[in-house]
């Protein structure tokens, strides 16, 4: 028995200097070149990567506070899997970090049995609260001058997070029908 219809879902995780529209076009050319021109591509979502320099003060501050709260050195990860709209800020020169919450891979993030330990939840809340306080203290002590968001600083092509967030990418679903 041959099914009349088939589909597949692919997820492309983008890295710096990749564009979701370009990746979709390359996929279309690849399928066409392989004789699969009848396959329809439906883009379910697409986001550009968001990049923050590992040496950015907000990364250092977040890692310092994480070490205080969690009692061990923060893990700064350049690129990880997942999707967040960081690019909306980073493309305007605003650094973004994604401090994670949870028990690493053990918390089964985004799976049917996802969970979070209350200890991790409480620590994450303290981490976020302490960052807000430190940001306020830093803002009060800062002399007037160019804002990092004004484009006065350049950022390297790395995304920095602690622990890893979900990355940016393109989710694509393929559909094909049997020839009539």
Coordinates of C-alpha atoms in Angstrom, one line a residue:
X1 CA 0.0 0.0 0.0
X2 CA 1.4 3.4 -1.0
X3 CA 0.0 6.5 0.9
X4 CA -1.6 9.2 -1.2
X5 CA 0.0 11.9 1.0
X6 CA 3.1 12.4 3.1
X7 CA 4.6 15.2 5.1
X8 CA 7.7 15.9 7.1
X9 CA 8.6 18.7 9.5
X10 CA 12.1 20.1 9.5
X11 CA 13.7 22.6 11.9
X12 CA 16.7 24.7 10.7
X13 CA 18.7 26.3 13.6
X14 CA 20.4 29.4 12.2
X15 CA 23.8 30.7 13.1
X16 CA 25.2 34.2 12.6
X17 CA 25.0 35.6 9.1
X18 CA 22.2 33.2 8.0
X19 CA 18.9 34.6 6.9
X20 CA 15.7 32.5 7.1
X21 CA 14.5 33.6 3.7
X22 CA 17.8 32.7 2.1
X23 CA 17.7 29.2 3.8
X24 CA 14.2 28.6 2.5
X25 CA 15.2 29.5 -1.1
X26 CA 18.3 27.2 -0.9
X27 CA 16.0 24.4 0.4
X28 CA 13.7 25.0 -2.6
X29 CA 16.6 24.9 -5.1
X30 CA 17.9 21.7 -3.4
X31 CA 14.6 19.9 -3.7
X32 CA 14.0 21.0 -7.2
X33 CA 17.5 19.9 -8.2
X34 CA 16.8 16.5 -6.7
X35 CA 13.6 16.0 -8.7
X36 CA 11.2 17.0 -5.9
X37 CA 9.6 20.0 -7.5
X38 CA 6.1 18.9 -6.5
X39 CA 6.9 19.1 -2.8
X40 CA 5.2 22.1 -1.2
X41 CA 7.1 24.1 1.4
X42 CA 5.1 25.8 4.2
X43 CA 7.2 28.0 6.5
X44 CA 5.7 27.7 10.0
X45 CA 7.9 30.3 11.5
X46 CA 11.2 32.1 10.8
X47 CA 13.5 34.3 12.9
X48 CA 16.9 35.7 12.4
X49 CA 19.6 34.9 15.0
X50 CA 20.2 37.4 17.8
X51 CA 23.8 38.0 18.6
X52 CA 25.4 39.4 21.8
X53 CA 29.1 39.7 22.4
X54 CA 30.4 37.5 25.2
X55 CA 32.4 40.4 26.6
X56 CA 29.4 42.7 26.9
X57 CA 28.9 44.1 30.4
X58 CA 25.4 42.6 30.6
X59 CA 26.8 39.1 30.0
X60 CA 29.5 39.6 32.7
X61 CA 26.9 41.0 35.2
X62 CA 24.5 38.2 34.6
X63 CA 27.2 35.5 34.9
X64 CA 28.5 37.2 38.1
X65 CA 25.0 37.2 39.7
X66 CA 24.4 33.6 38.5
X67 CA 27.5 32.5 40.3
X68 CA 26.3 34.2 43.5
X69 CA 22.8 32.7 43.3
X70 CA 23.7 29.2 42.1
X71 CA 26.9 28.8 44.0
X72 CA 29.0 27.8 41.0
X73 CA 30.6 29.5 38.0
X74 CA 28.1 30.4 35.2
X75 CA 28.3 28.6 32.0
X76 CA 28.4 31.0 29.0
X77 CA 27.4 29.2 25.8
X78 CA 28.1 30.9 22.5
X79 CA 25.3 29.3 20.4
X80 CA 22.5 26.9 21.4
X81 CA 19.3 25.4 20.0
X82 CA 16.0 27.2 20.5
X83 CA 14.0 30.2 19.2
X84 CA 13.6 33.6 20.8
X85 CA 13.1 37.0 19.1
X86 CA 16.4 38.4 20.4
X87 CA 17.2 39.9 17.0
X88 CA 14.5 42.5 17.5
X89 CA 16.9 44.1 20.1
X90 CA 20.3 42.9 19.0
X91 CA 19.9 44.4 15.5
X92 CA 19.4 47.7 17.2
X93 CA 22.5 47.4 19.4
X94 CA 20.7 46.3 22.6
X95 CA 22.5 43.3 24.1
X96 CA 20.3 40.4 25.1
X97 CA 21.0 37.4 27.2
X98 CA 18.7 34.4 28.1
X99 CA 19.4 33.1 31.5
X100 CA 17.8 29.7 31.7
X101 CA 15.8 28.1 34.5
X102 CA 15.9 24.5 35.3
X103 CA 17.9 21.4 35.8
X104 CA 19.6 21.2 32.5
X105 CA 18.5 18.4 30.1
X106 CA 17.0 16.6 33.1
X107 CA 13.9 19.0 33.2
X108 CA 12.8 17.7 29.7
X109 CA 12.0 21.3 28.4
X110 CA 9.2 21.4 25.9
X111 CA 8.5 17.7 26.2
X112 CA 5.3 16.0 27.5
X113 CA 6.9 15.5 30.9
X114 CA 8.5 18.9 31.3
X115 CA 9.1 20.0 34.9
X116 CA 10.9 22.5 37.0
X117 CA 12.1 21.9 40.6
X118 CA 10.9 24.6 43.0
X119 CA 14.5 25.2 44.0
X120 CA 15.4 26.1 40.5
X121 CA 12.3 28.4 40.2
X122 CA 13.2 30.2 43.4
X123 CA 16.8 30.6 42.4
X124 CA 15.8 31.9 38.9
X125 CA 13.4 34.5 40.6
X126 CA 16.3 35.6 42.8
X127 CA 18.6 35.8 39.8
X128 CA 16.2 38.0 37.9
X129 CA 15.4 40.2 40.9
X130 CA 19.1 40.7 41.7
X131 CA 19.8 41.6 38.1
X132 CA 17.1 44.3 38.2
X133 CA 18.6 45.8 41.3
X134 CA 22.1 45.8 39.9
X135 CA 20.9 47.4 36.6
X136 CA 19.2 50.1 38.7
X137 CA 22.4 50.7 40.7
X138 CA 24.5 50.8 37.6
X139 CA 22.1 53.3 35.9
X140 CA 22.3 55.6 38.9
X141 CA 26.1 55.6 39.0
X142 CA 26.6 55.9 35.3
X143 CA 27.7 59.3 33.8
X144 CA 25.7 60.6 30.9
X145 CA 27.1 59.5 27.6
X146 CA 26.3 57.5 24.5
X147 CA 23.9 54.6 25.1
X148 CA 24.9 51.1 24.0
X149 CA 21.6 51.0 22.0
X150 CA 22.7 54.1 20.0
X151 CA 25.1 52.0 17.9
X152 CA 28.2 53.2 19.7
X153 CA 29.3 49.6 20.3
X154 CA 29.8 46.7 17.9
X155 CA 28.9 43.2 18.7
X156 CA 30.7 40.0 17.5
X157 CA 28.9 37.1 15.9
X158 CA 28.1 35.1 19.0
X159 CA 25.0 34.6 21.0
X160 CA 25.7 34.3 24.7
X161 CA 23.4 32.6 27.2
X162 CA 23.4 31.0 30.6
X163 CA 22.2 28.3 30.7
X164 CA 21.4 27.8 27.0
X165 CA 18.1 29.2 25.7
X166 CA 16.1 28.0 22.7
X167 CA 17.9 29.0 19.5
X168 CA 16.7 30.9 16.5
X169 CA 15.8 29.2 13.3
X170 CA 13.3 28.2 10.6
X171 CA 10.6 25.6 11.0
X172 CA 9.5 24.2 7.7
X173 CA 6.8 21.6 7.0
X174 CA 6.8 19.6 3.7
X175 CA 3.8 18.2 2.0
X176 CA 3.5 16.2 -1.1
X177 CA 0.6 14.4 -2.9
X178 CA 0.8 11.4 -5.0
X179 CA 0.7 12.1 -8.7
X180 CA -2.8 11.7 -10.2

